[in-house]
PDB file of C-alpha atoms in Angstrom:
ATOM      1  CA  MET A   1       0.014  -0.006   0.015  1.00 41.00           C
ATOM      2  CA  SER A   2       2.753   2.440   0.992  1.00 41.00           C
ATOM      3  CA  HIS A   3       4.597   1.589  -2.275  1.00 43.00           C
ATOM      4  CA  THR A   4       1.496   2.564  -4.256  1.00 41.00           C
ATOM      5  CA  ARG A   5       1.349   5.933  -2.461  1.00 41.00           C
ATOM      6  CA  ARG A   6       5.042   6.667  -3.227  1.00 43.00           C
ATOM      7  CA  SER A   7       4.512   5.740  -6.894  1.00 42.00           C
ATOM      8  CA  ALA A   8       1.762   8.301  -7.147  1.00 41.00           C
ATOM      9  CA  SER A   9       4.277  11.124  -6.695  1.00 47.00           C
ATOM     10  CA  PRO A  10       3.232  14.660  -7.651  1.00 48.00           C
ATOM     11  CA  HIS A  11       6.478  14.746  -9.622  1.00 49.00           C
ATOM     12  CA  ARG A  12       5.630  11.750 -11.740  1.00 58.00           C
ATOM     13  CA  ARG A  13       7.133  12.228 -15.202  1.00 61.00           C
ATOM     14  CA  PRO A  14       4.487  13.385 -17.673  1.00 67.00           C
ATOM     15  CA  ALA A  15       4.268  11.538 -20.983  1.00 80.00           C
ATOM     16  CA  LEU A  16       6.567  13.010 -23.559  1.00 87.00           C
ATOM     17  CA  PRO A  17       5.374  13.740 -27.098  1.00 89.00           C
ATOM     18  CA  ARG A  18       5.853  10.717 -29.371  1.00 88.00           C
ATOM     19  CA  PHE A  19       8.565  12.081 -31.650  1.00 93.00           C
ATOM     20  CA  LEU A  20      10.428  14.162 -29.004  1.00 95.00           C
ATOM     21  CA  PRO A  21      13.176  11.628 -28.260  1.00 95.00           C
ATOM     22  CA  THR A  22      13.887  11.119 -31.945  1.00 96.00           C
ATOM     23  CA  LEU A  23      14.004  14.815 -32.716  1.00 97.00           C
ATOM     24  CA  ALA A  24      16.078  15.513 -29.593  1.00 97.00           C
ATOM     25  CA  TRP A  25      18.676  12.912 -30.673  1.00 97.00           C
ATOM     26  CA  ALA A  26      18.670  14.299 -34.165  1.00 97.00           C
ATOM     27  CA  SER A  27      19.342  17.765 -32.757  1.00 97.00           C
ATOM     28  CA  PHE A  28      22.294  16.515 -30.722  1.00 98.00           C
ATOM     29  CA  VAL A  29      23.763  14.594 -33.666  1.00 97.00           C
ATOM     30  CA  ALA A  30      23.313  17.569 -36.013  1.00 96.00           C
ATOM     31  CA  ASN A  31      25.007  19.934 -33.582  1.00 97.00           C
ATOM     32  CA  VAL A  32      27.946  17.551 -33.426  1.00 97.00           C
ATOM     33  CA  GLY A  33      27.765  17.236 -37.214  1.00 95.00           C
ATOM     34  CA  ILE A  34      28.002  20.988 -37.793  1.00 95.00           C
ATOM     35  CA  ILE A  35      31.314  20.955 -35.887  1.00 95.00           C
ATOM     36  CA  ALA A  36      32.548  18.316 -38.271  1.00 94.00           C
ATOM     37  CA  THR A  37      31.370  20.210 -41.364  1.00 93.00           C
ATOM     38  CA  GLY A  38      32.691  23.494 -39.908  1.00 90.00           C
ATOM     39  CA  GLY A  39      35.999  21.811 -39.456  1.00 89.00           C
ATOM     40  CA  ALA A  40      35.845  20.537 -43.092  1.00 90.00           C
ATOM     41  CA  VAL A  41      35.265  24.137 -44.236  1.00 90.00           C
ATOM     42  CA  ARG A  42      38.328  25.362 -42.377  1.00 85.00           C
ATOM     43  CA  LEU A  43      40.618  22.362 -43.051  1.00 88.00           C
ATOM     44  CA  THR A  44      39.981  22.358 -46.793  1.00 88.00           C
ATOM     45  CA  GLY A  45      40.615  26.100 -47.150  1.00 85.00           C
ATOM     46  CA  SER A  46      36.919  26.670 -47.977  1.00 85.00           C
ATOM     47  CA  GLY A  47      36.260  29.329 -45.312  1.00 85.00           C
ATOM     48  CA  LEU A  48      35.642  31.983 -47.981  1.00 85.00           C
ATOM     49  CA  GLY A  49      34.146  29.556 -50.487  1.00 87.00           C
ATOM     50  CA  CYS A  50      31.012  31.767 -50.170  1.00 87.00           C
ATOM     51  CA  PRO A  51      32.617  35.167 -49.779  1.00 86.00           C
ATOM     52  CA  THR A  52      29.449  37.054 -48.685  1.00 89.00           C
ATOM     53  CA  TRP A  53      26.593  36.490 -46.151  1.00 88.00           C
ATOM     54  CA  PRO A  54      23.730  35.776 -46.085  1.00 86.00           C
ATOM     55  CA  LEU A  55      23.981  35.144 -49.811  1.00 88.00           C
ATOM     56  CA  CYS A  56      26.818  32.965 -51.153  1.00 89.00           C
ATOM     57  CA  THR A  57      27.744  35.732 -53.656  1.00 86.00           C
ATOM     58  CA  PRO A  58      26.335  39.209 -54.041  1.00 86.00           C
ATOM     59  CA  GLU A  59      24.090  37.870 -56.851  1.00 84.00           C
ATOM     60  CA  SER A  60      23.385  34.312 -55.797  1.00 88.00           C
ATOM     61  CA  LEU A  61      22.128  32.428 -52.707  1.00 89.00           C
ATOM     62  CA  VAL A  62      23.867  29.221 -53.821  1.00 89.00           C
ATOM     63  CA  PRO A  63      27.438  28.750 -55.047  1.00 88.00           C
ATOM     64  CA  THR A  64      28.059  29.151 -58.718  1.00 84.00           C
ATOM     65  CA  GLU A  65      29.883  26.669 -60.921  1.00 81.00           C
ATOM     66  CA  GLU A  66      32.977  28.989 -60.999  1.00 78.00           C
ATOM     67  CA  MET A  67      33.349  28.732 -57.210  1.00 82.00           C
ATOM     68  CA  GLY A  68      34.193  25.008 -57.383  1.00 87.00           C
ATOM     69  CA  ILE A  69      34.369  22.610 -54.511  1.00 90.00           C
ATOM     70  CA  HIS A  70      35.177  25.275 -51.922  1.00 88.00           C
ATOM     71  CA  GLY A  71      31.877  26.997 -52.549  1.00 89.00           C
ATOM     72  CA  ILE A  72      30.015  23.674 -52.250  1.00 91.00           C
ATOM     73  CA  ILE A  73      31.683  22.792 -48.915  1.00 91.00           C
ATOM     74  CA  GLU A  74      31.007  26.200 -47.450  1.00 90.00           C
ATOM     75  CA  PHE A  75      27.418  26.271 -48.629  1.00 90.00           C
ATOM     76  CA  GLY A  76      26.860  22.761 -47.289  1.00 90.00           C
ATOM     77  CA  ASN A  77      27.848  23.912 -43.848  1.00 91.00           C
ATOM     78  CA  ARG A  78      25.414  26.816 -44.138  1.00 90.00           C
ATOM     79  CA  THR A  79      22.685  24.454 -45.233  1.00 90.00           C
ATOM     80  CA  LEU A  80      23.214  22.295 -42.161  1.00 92.00           C
ATOM     81  CA  THR A  81      22.666  25.368 -40.022  1.00 91.00           C
ATOM     82  CA  GLY A  82      19.172  25.536 -41.561  1.00 92.00           C
ATOM     83  CA  VAL A  83      18.592  21.888 -40.548  1.00 95.00           C
ATOM     84  CA  LEU A  84      19.698  22.646 -37.026  1.00 96.00           C
ATOM     85  CA  GLY A  85      17.223  25.548 -36.924  1.00 95.00           C
ATOM     86  CA  ILE A  86      14.295  23.373 -38.134  1.00 97.00           C
ATOM     87  CA  LEU A  87      15.121  20.635 -35.574  1.00 97.00           C
ATOM     88  CA  ALA A  88      15.361  23.234 -32.780  1.00 97.00           C
ATOM     89  CA  ILE A  89      12.043  24.674 -33.699  1.00 97.00           C
ATOM     90  CA  LEU A  90      10.350  21.279 -33.771  1.00 97.00           C
ATOM     91  CA  VAL A  91      11.748  20.306 -30.334  1.00 97.00           C
ATOM     92  CA  PHE A  92      10.686  23.674 -28.929  1.00 97.00           C
ATOM     93  CA  LEU A  93       7.134  23.307 -30.250  1.00 96.00           C
ATOM     94  CA  LEU A  94       6.862  19.727 -28.863  1.00 95.00           C
ATOM     95  CA  VAL A  95       7.862  20.795 -25.345  1.00 95.00           C
ATOM     96  CA  TRP A  96       5.710  23.950 -25.447  1.00 94.00           C
ATOM     97  CA  ARG A  97       2.693  22.197 -23.960  1.00 90.00           C
ATOM     98  CA  LEU A  98       4.933  20.738 -21.211  1.00 90.00           C
ATOM     99  CA  ARG A  99       6.388  24.117 -20.295  1.00 89.00           C
ATOM    100  CA  ARG A 100       4.844  24.018 -16.808  1.00 89.00           C
ATOM    101  CA  GLU A 101       5.382  20.340 -15.995  1.00 88.00           C
ATOM    102  CA  ARG A 102       8.815  20.144 -17.663  1.00 92.00           C
ATOM    103  CA  ARG A 103      10.183  23.611 -17.302  1.00 93.00           C
ATOM    104  CA  ASP A 104      13.743  22.154 -17.474  1.00 93.00           C
ATOM    105  CA  LEU A 105      13.165  20.794 -20.972  1.00 96.00           C
ATOM    106  CA  PHE A 106      11.381  23.936 -22.095  1.00 96.00           C
ATOM    107  CA  VAL A 107      14.281  26.192 -20.966  1.00 96.00           C
ATOM    108  CA  LEU A 108      16.886  23.938 -22.553  1.00 97.00           C
ATOM    109  CA  ALA A 109      14.959  23.862 -25.869  1.00 97.00           C
ATOM    110  CA  ALA A 110      14.631  27.641 -25.811  1.00 97.00           C
ATOM    111  CA  VAL A 111      18.371  28.036 -25.205  1.00 97.00           C
ATOM    112  CA  VAL A 112      19.155  25.744 -28.186  1.00 97.00           C
ATOM    113  CA  LEU A 113      16.762  27.656 -30.489  1.00 97.00           C
ATOM    114  CA  VAL A 114      18.151  31.097 -29.538  1.00 97.00           C
ATOM    115  CA  GLY A 115      21.693  29.785 -29.609  1.00 96.00           C
ATOM    116  CA  ILE A 116      21.382  28.482 -33.192  1.00 96.00           C
ATOM    117  CA  VAL A 117      19.962  31.730 -34.400  1.00 95.00           C
ATOM    118  CA  ALA A 118      22.853  33.529 -32.706  1.00 95.00           C
ATOM    119  CA  GLN A 119      25.358  31.103 -34.239  1.00 94.00           C
ATOM    120  CA  ALA A 120      23.987  31.811 -37.724  1.00 92.00           C
ATOM    121  CA  VAL A 121      24.690  35.522 -37.123  1.00 93.00           C
ATOM    122  CA  VAL A 122      28.218  34.734 -35.699  1.00 93.00           C
ATOM    123  CA  GLY A 123      28.842  32.617 -38.796  1.00 91.00           C
ATOM    124  CA  GLY A 124      27.943  35.609 -40.981  1.00 91.00           C
ATOM    125  CA  ILE A 125      30.290  37.811 -38.964  1.00 93.00           C
ATOM    126  CA  THR A 126      33.048  35.214 -39.410  1.00 90.00           C
ATOM    127  CA  VAL A 127      32.727  35.528 -43.169  1.00 89.00           C
ATOM    128  CA  LEU A 128      32.406  39.328 -43.167  1.00 89.00           C
ATOM    129  CA  THR A 129      35.526  39.658 -40.990  1.00 88.00           C
ATOM    130  CA  ALA A 130      37.437  37.430 -43.432  1.00 85.00           C
ATOM    131  CA  LEU A 131      37.766  34.572 -40.965  1.00 86.00           C
ATOM    132  CA  ASN A 132      39.241  36.528 -38.013  1.00 87.00           C
ATOM    133  CA  PRO A 133      40.747  33.701 -35.897  1.00 87.00           C
ATOM    134  CA  ILE A 134      39.213  35.114 -32.691  1.00 88.00           C
ATOM    135  CA  ILE A 135      35.738  35.115 -34.224  1.00 90.00           C
ATOM    136  CA  VAL A 136      36.321  31.609 -35.643  1.00 90.00           C
ATOM    137  CA  GLY A 137      37.422  30.337 -32.255  1.00 91.00           C
ATOM    138  CA  PHE A 138      34.323  31.883 -30.566  1.00 92.00           C
ATOM    139  CA  HIS A 139      32.142  30.247 -33.289  1.00 93.00           C
ATOM    140  CA  TYR A 140      33.584  26.819 -32.361  1.00 94.00           C
ATOM    141  CA  VAL A 141      33.270  27.297 -28.624  1.00 95.00           C
ATOM    142  CA  ALA A 142      29.606  28.352 -29.041  1.00 95.00           C
ATOM    143  CA  SER A 143      28.988  25.156 -31.066  1.00 96.00           C
ATOM    144  CA  VAL A 144      30.526  23.048 -28.259  1.00 97.00           C
ATOM    145  CA  VAL A 145      28.192  24.812 -25.762  1.00 97.00           C
ATOM    146  CA  LEU A 146      25.159  23.969 -27.899  1.00 97.00           C
ATOM    147  CA  VAL A 147      26.325  20.276 -28.038  1.00 98.00           C
ATOM    148  CA  CYS A 148      26.425  20.329 -24.221  1.00 98.00           C
ATOM    149  CA  VAL A 149      22.929  21.860 -24.013  1.00 98.00           C
ATOM    150  CA  THR A 150      21.462  19.299 -26.408  1.00 98.00           C
ATOM    151  CA  ALA A 151      23.188  16.543 -24.396  1.00 98.00           C
ATOM    152  CA  ALA A 152      21.698  18.008 -21.185  1.00 97.00           C
ATOM    153  CA  PHE A 153      18.237  17.856 -22.881  1.00 97.00           C
ATOM    154  CA  LEU A 154      18.715  14.187 -23.623  1.00 97.00           C
ATOM    155  CA  GLY A 155      19.843  13.478 -20.067  1.00 95.00           C
ATOM    156  CA  ARG A 156      16.969  15.388 -18.406  1.00 94.00           C
ATOM    157  CA  MET A 157      14.428  13.938 -20.779  1.00 92.00           C
ATOM    158  CA  ARG A 158      15.048  10.506 -19.239  1.00 87.00           C
ATOM    159  CA  GLU A 159      14.470  11.677 -15.697  1.00 86.00           C
ATOM    160  CA  GLN A 160      11.543  12.856 -13.570  1.00 82.00           C
ATOM    161  CA  PRO A 161      10.799  16.566 -13.021  1.00 81.00           C
ATOM    162  CA  GLY A 162      10.807  18.182  -9.636  1.00 76.00           C
ATOM    163  CA  PRO A 163      13.374  18.964  -6.903  1.00 84.00           C
ATOM    164  CA  ARG A 164      16.706  17.248  -7.189  1.00 87.00           C
ATOM    165  CA  GLU A 165      19.238  16.325  -4.508  1.00 92.00           C
ATOM    166  CA  ARG A 166      22.888  15.375  -4.590  1.00 93.00           C
ATOM    167  CA  VAL A 167      23.488  11.617  -4.447  1.00 95.00           C
ATOM    168  CA  VAL A 168      27.312  11.598  -4.379  1.00 96.00           C
ATOM    169  CA  PRO A 169      29.791  12.557  -1.663  1.00 96.00           C
ATOM    170  CA  PRO A 170      30.654  16.332  -1.454  1.00 96.00           C
ATOM    171  CA  GLY A 171      34.245  15.710  -2.338  1.00 97.00           C
ATOM    172  CA  PHE A 172      33.296  13.752  -5.478  1.00 97.00           C
ATOM    173  CA  ALA A 173      31.028  16.564  -6.580  1.00 97.00           C
ATOM    174  CA  ILE A 174      33.775  19.181  -6.052  1.00 98.00           C
ATOM    175  CA  LEU A 175      36.291  17.064  -7.968  1.00 98.00           C
ATOM    176  CA  THR A 176      33.792  16.644 -10.797  1.00 98.00           C
ATOM    177  CA  HIS A 177      33.373  20.383 -11.136  1.00 98.00           C
ATOM    178  CA  VAL A 178      37.168  20.854 -11.089  1.00 98.00           C
ATOM    179  CA  ASN A 179      37.234  18.335 -13.947  1.00 98.00           C
ATOM    180  CA  SER A 180      34.785  20.510 -15.815  1.00 98.00           C
ATOM    181  CA  LEU A 181      37.070  23.569 -15.365  1.00 98.00           C
ATOM    182  CA  VAL A 182      40.111  21.603 -16.599  1.00 97.00           C
ATOM    183  CA  LEU A 183      38.147  20.444 -19.629  1.00 97.00           C
ATOM    184  CA  ALA A 184      37.133  24.027 -20.363  1.00 97.00           C
ATOM    185  CA  VAL A 185      40.767  25.203 -20.111  1.00 96.00           C
ATOM    186  CA  THR A 186      41.832  22.375 -22.415  1.00 95.00           C
ATOM    187  CA  VAL A 187      39.317  23.354 -25.035  1.00 95.00           C
ATOM    188  CA  PHE A 188      40.151  27.075 -24.695  1.00 94.00           C
ATOM    189  CA  VAL A 189      43.891  26.499 -25.157  1.00 92.00           C
ATOM    190  CA  GLY A 190      43.113  24.155 -28.021  1.00 91.00           C
ATOM    191  CA  VAL A 191      41.160  26.911 -29.742  1.00 90.00           C
ATOM    192  CA  LEU A 192      44.103  29.314 -29.308  1.00 89.00           C
ATOM    193  CA  THR A 193      46.434  26.659 -30.638  1.00 88.00           C
ATOM    194  CA  THR A 194      44.358  26.071 -33.715  1.00 84.00           C
ATOM    195  CA  GLY A 195      44.086  29.821 -34.257  1.00 82.00           C
ATOM    196  CA  ALA A 196      47.895  30.019 -34.327  1.00 81.00           C
ATOM    197  CA  GLY A 197      48.342  26.958 -36.580  1.00 76.00           C
ATOM    198  CA  PRO A 198      48.265  26.501 -40.383  1.00 78.00           C
ATOM    199  CA  HIS A 199      44.601  25.693 -40.848  1.00 73.00           C
ATOM    200  CA  SER A 200      43.137  29.132 -41.294  1.00 70.00           C
ATOM    201  CA  GLY A 201      40.331  28.365 -43.731  1.00 71.00           C
ATOM    202  CA  ASP A 202      41.902  30.374 -46.483  1.00 66.00           C
ATOM    203  CA  ALA A 203      45.446  30.988 -47.624  1.00 62.00           C
ATOM    204  CA  ALA A 204      45.071  34.805 -47.235  1.00 64.00           C
ATOM    205  CA  VAL A 205      43.879  34.666 -43.627  1.00 71.00           C
ATOM    206  CA  GLY A 206      46.241  35.808 -40.893  1.00 67.00           C
ATOM    207  CA  ARG A 207      46.690  33.979 -37.572  1.00 74.00           C
ATOM    208  CA  ASN A 208      46.342  35.106 -34.007  1.00 71.00           C
ATOM    209  CA  GLY A 209      50.030  35.786 -33.471  1.00 71.00           C
ATOM    210  CA  PHE A 210      50.785  33.159 -30.847  1.00 78.00           C
ATOM    211  CA  ASP A 211      53.560  30.614 -31.160  1.00 79.00           C
ATOM    212  CA  ALA A 212      51.688  27.460 -32.322  1.00 79.00           C
ATOM    213  CA  VAL A 213      54.452  25.066 -31.254  1.00 82.00           C
ATOM    214  CA  TRP A 214      54.668  26.483 -27.692  1.00 86.00           C
ATOM    215  CA  LEU A 215      50.847  26.500 -27.417  1.00 85.00           C
ATOM    216  CA  SER A 216      50.647  22.900 -28.514  1.00 85.00           C
ATOM    217  CA  HIS A 217      52.756  21.947 -25.484  1.00 84.00           C
ATOM    218  CA  VAL A 218      50.695  24.161 -23.189  1.00 89.00           C
ATOM    219  CA  HIS A 219      47.583  22.578 -24.613  1.00 89.00           C
ATOM    220  CA  ALA A 220      48.789  19.081 -23.679  1.00 90.00           C
ATOM    221  CA  TRP A 221      49.281  19.876 -19.969  1.00 93.00           C
ATOM    222  CA  PRO A 222      45.571  20.323 -19.062  1.00 94.00           C
ATOM    223  CA  GLY A 223      44.799  17.416 -21.341  1.00 94.00           C
ATOM    224  CA  TYR A 224      46.918  15.098 -19.217  1.00 95.00           C
ATOM    225  CA  ILE A 225      45.508  16.565 -15.994  1.00 96.00           C
ATOM    226  CA  LEU A 226      41.998  15.893 -17.395  1.00 97.00           C
ATOM    227  CA  THR A 227      42.879  12.297 -18.083  1.00 97.00           C
ATOM    228  CA  ALA A 228      44.211  11.772 -14.598  1.00 97.00           C
ATOM    229  CA  LEU A 229      41.270  13.464 -12.916  1.00 97.00           C
ATOM    230  CA  THR A 230      38.730  11.519 -14.958  1.00 98.00           C
ATOM    231  CA  LEU A 231      40.486   8.259 -14.166  1.00 98.00           C
ATOM    232  CA  SER A 232      40.433   9.125 -10.466  1.00 98.00           C
ATOM    233  CA  LEU A 233      36.699   9.907 -10.549  1.00 98.00           C
ATOM    234  CA  LEU A 234      36.024   6.675 -12.446  1.00 98.00           C
ATOM    235  CA  ILE A 235      37.854   4.566  -9.808  1.00 98.00           C
ATOM    236  CA  TRP A 236      36.066   6.478  -7.001  1.00 97.00           C
ATOM    237  CA  ALA A 237      32.683   5.914  -8.650  1.00 97.00           C
ATOM    238  CA  ALA A 238      33.400   2.259  -9.253  1.00 97.00           C
ATOM    239  CA  ILE A 239      34.440   1.633  -5.626  1.00 97.00           C
ATOM    240  CA  ARG A 240      31.409   3.502  -4.232  1.00 96.00           C
ATOM    241  CA  ARG A 241      29.100   2.437  -7.026  1.00 96.00           C
ATOM    242  CA  LEU A 242      28.098   6.082  -7.690  1.00 96.00           C
ATOM    243  CA  ARG A 243      25.536   7.180 -10.221  1.00 95.00           C
ATOM    244  CA  PRO A 244      27.896   8.942 -12.775  1.00 96.00           C
ATOM    245  CA  LEU A 245      30.014   5.742 -13.270  1.00 97.00           C
ATOM    246  CA  ALA A 246      28.789   4.882 -16.794  1.00 96.00           C
ATOM    247  CA  TRP A 247      29.259   8.373 -18.192  1.00 97.00           C
ATOM    248  CA  LEU A 248      32.645   8.664 -16.511  1.00 98.00           C
ATOM    249  CA  GLY A 249      33.701   5.527 -18.400  1.00 97.00           C
ATOM    250  CA  ALA A 250      32.510   7.082 -21.632  1.00 98.00           C
ATOM    251  CA  LEU A 251      34.306  10.356 -20.860  1.00 98.00           C
ATOM    252  CA  LEU A 252      37.546   8.540 -20.027  1.00 98.00           C
ATOM    253  CA  PHE A 253      37.417   6.612 -23.306  1.00 98.00           C
ATOM    254  CA  ILE A 254      36.814   9.818 -25.279  1.00 97.00           C
ATOM    255  CA  VAL A 255      39.608  11.728 -23.517  1.00 97.00           C
ATOM    256  CA  ALA A 256      42.047   8.833 -23.981  1.00 96.00           C
ATOM    257  CA  VAL A 257      41.359   8.657 -27.744  1.00 97.00           C
ATOM    258  CA  GLN A 258      41.628  12.458 -27.783  1.00 95.00           C
ATOM    259  CA  VAL A 259      45.120  12.282 -26.242  1.00 94.00           C
ATOM    260  CA  VAL A 260      46.215   9.685 -28.809  1.00 95.00           C
ATOM    261  CA  VAL A 261      44.867  11.826 -31.708  1.00 94.00           C
ATOM    262  CA  GLY A 262      46.493  14.923 -30.281  1.00 91.00           C
ATOM    263  CA  ILE A 263      49.884  13.273 -30.052  1.00 91.00           C
ATOM    264  CA  TYR A 264      49.523  11.810 -33.601  1.00 93.00           C
ATOM    265  CA  GLN A 265      48.607  15.162 -35.148  1.00 88.00           C
ATOM    266  CA  ALA A 266      51.420  16.982 -33.336  1.00 85.00           C
ATOM    267  CA  ARG A 267      54.014  14.493 -34.530  1.00 88.00           C
ATOM    268  CA  ASN A 268      52.755  14.316 -38.129  1.00 89.00           C
ATOM    269  CA  GLY A 269      52.442  17.978 -39.099  1.00 85.00           C
ATOM    270  CA  LEU A 270      48.763  18.498 -38.177  1.00 85.00           C
ATOM    271  CA  PRO A 271      47.062  16.422 -40.927  1.00 89.00           C
ATOM    272  CA  PRO A 272      43.639  17.946 -41.653  1.00 87.00           C
ATOM    273  CA  PHE A 273      41.663  14.813 -40.963  1.00 91.00           C
ATOM    274  CA  ALA A 274      43.245  14.263 -37.510  1.00 90.00           C
ATOM    275  CA  VAL A 275      42.643  17.918 -36.616  1.00 90.00           C
ATOM    276  CA  GLY A 276      38.959  17.498 -37.603  1.00 92.00           C
ATOM    277  CA  VAL A 277      38.612  14.361 -35.483  1.00 94.00           C
ATOM    278  CA  HIS A 278      40.248  16.229 -32.578  1.00 93.00           C
ATOM    279  CA  MET A 279      37.632  19.008 -32.893  1.00 94.00           C
ATOM    280  CA  VAL A 280      34.694  16.619 -32.851  1.00 96.00           C
ATOM    281  CA  LEU A 281      36.058  14.534 -29.968  1.00 96.00           C
ATOM    282  CA  ALA A 282      36.404  17.724 -27.873  1.00 96.00           C
ATOM    283  CA  SER A 283      32.701  18.376 -28.226  1.00 97.00           C
ATOM    284  CA  LEU A 284      31.816  14.763 -27.368  1.00 98.00           C
ATOM    285  CA  ALA A 285      34.018  15.019 -24.254  1.00 98.00           C
ATOM    286  CA  ALA A 286      32.213  18.189 -23.256  1.00 98.00           C
ATOM    287  CA  ALA A 287      28.840  16.425 -23.775  1.00 98.00           C
ATOM    288  CA  ALA A 288      29.907  13.426 -21.655  1.00 98.00           C
ATOM    289  CA  GLN A 289      31.088  15.747 -18.883  1.00 98.00           C
ATOM    290  CA  THR A 290      27.758  17.557 -18.969  1.00 98.00           C
ATOM    291  CA  LEU A 291      25.937  14.191 -18.387  1.00 97.00           C
ATOM    292  CA  VAL A 292      28.392  13.313 -15.591  1.00 98.00           C
ATOM    293  CA  ILE A 293      27.425  16.577 -13.870  1.00 97.00           C
ATOM    294  CA  LEU A 294      23.699  15.900 -14.321  1.00 96.00           C
ATOM    295  CA  ARG A 295      24.057  12.525 -12.619  1.00 96.00           C
ATOM    296  CA  LEU A 296      25.508  14.062  -9.513  1.00 96.00           C
ATOM    297  CA  LYS A 297      21.935  14.675  -8.540  1.00 93.00           C
ATOM    298  CA  ARG A 298      18.685  12.763  -8.767  1.00 91.00           C
ATOM    299  CA  ASN A 299      14.993  13.535  -8.403  1.00 84.00           C
ATOM    300  CA  ALA A 300      14.279  13.738  -4.656  1.00 77.00           C
ATOM    301  CA  SER A 301      11.181  11.585  -4.775  1.00 71.00           C
ATOM    302  CA  ALA A 302      13.000   8.904  -6.761  1.00 62.00           C
ATOM    303  CA  THR A 303      15.756   8.858  -4.171  1.00 52.00           C
ATOM    304  CA  ALA A 304      13.238   8.402  -1.384  1.00 46.00           C
ATOM    305  CA  THR A 305      11.755   5.253  -2.984  1.00 41.00           C
ATOM    306  CA  ASN A 306      15.193   3.527  -3.491  1.00 42.00           C
TER     307      ASN A 306
END
């Protein structure tokens, strides 16, 4: 009888719209995908394949035959932005009727929608400033943030609404947030390193003025610290059987592959494909860390019944 009462919690998860999980996953994958296509634009020297914005040329929305493959690559990246916008609108509309019961999902969906619109504008500024490395770096970081928000949406979508409480030791929670800070520093220094390196998006584009070789070594330091901290958290979670264990395993795997790719690209003259993989893996690491943070807490009523 008492179990029946606990199950009838006021925070029972309302039924989600039928297509919401599919569209939410599509939004996450597309946001990761646009990092890959954006990397392709830069790494193939197609950054000014469409030299104007919002049109591809002053006279045409789409690339002309004379623009060749660079115009196609750049326009393809712009087209994917439109797909992101459509997916964000659909997700937002589906959670609109749940905006009171699932305010968390509504806010996350709104952030993604506004963020994609803002990213389209930043993309235009990137072209109009002739691929200024600072603007390009900001464009990438903003895309990583959107990947994290879409990952958070997927994580929260699987859980009940209502008050949440921490379900890990205080020290574990603190170390997890330190891990987030180290990851952020790693990505930031990586952006500076890329902005100093040879892959500018166009042969005529200047770099940010930093020493790329020196920065590549500085970039490695927080990367190694991130690996050690993640391993420590994984061992702690395994011993105590803590809730973030599975996502910590995923994070450690991504970070370990990232270290290997980083070493490979540094020793082989920064091959474009390896650099592109490195960019995508950084976004996946940030997404996994986001889900680790979410699993530091749990719905209070769910905790009470376990």
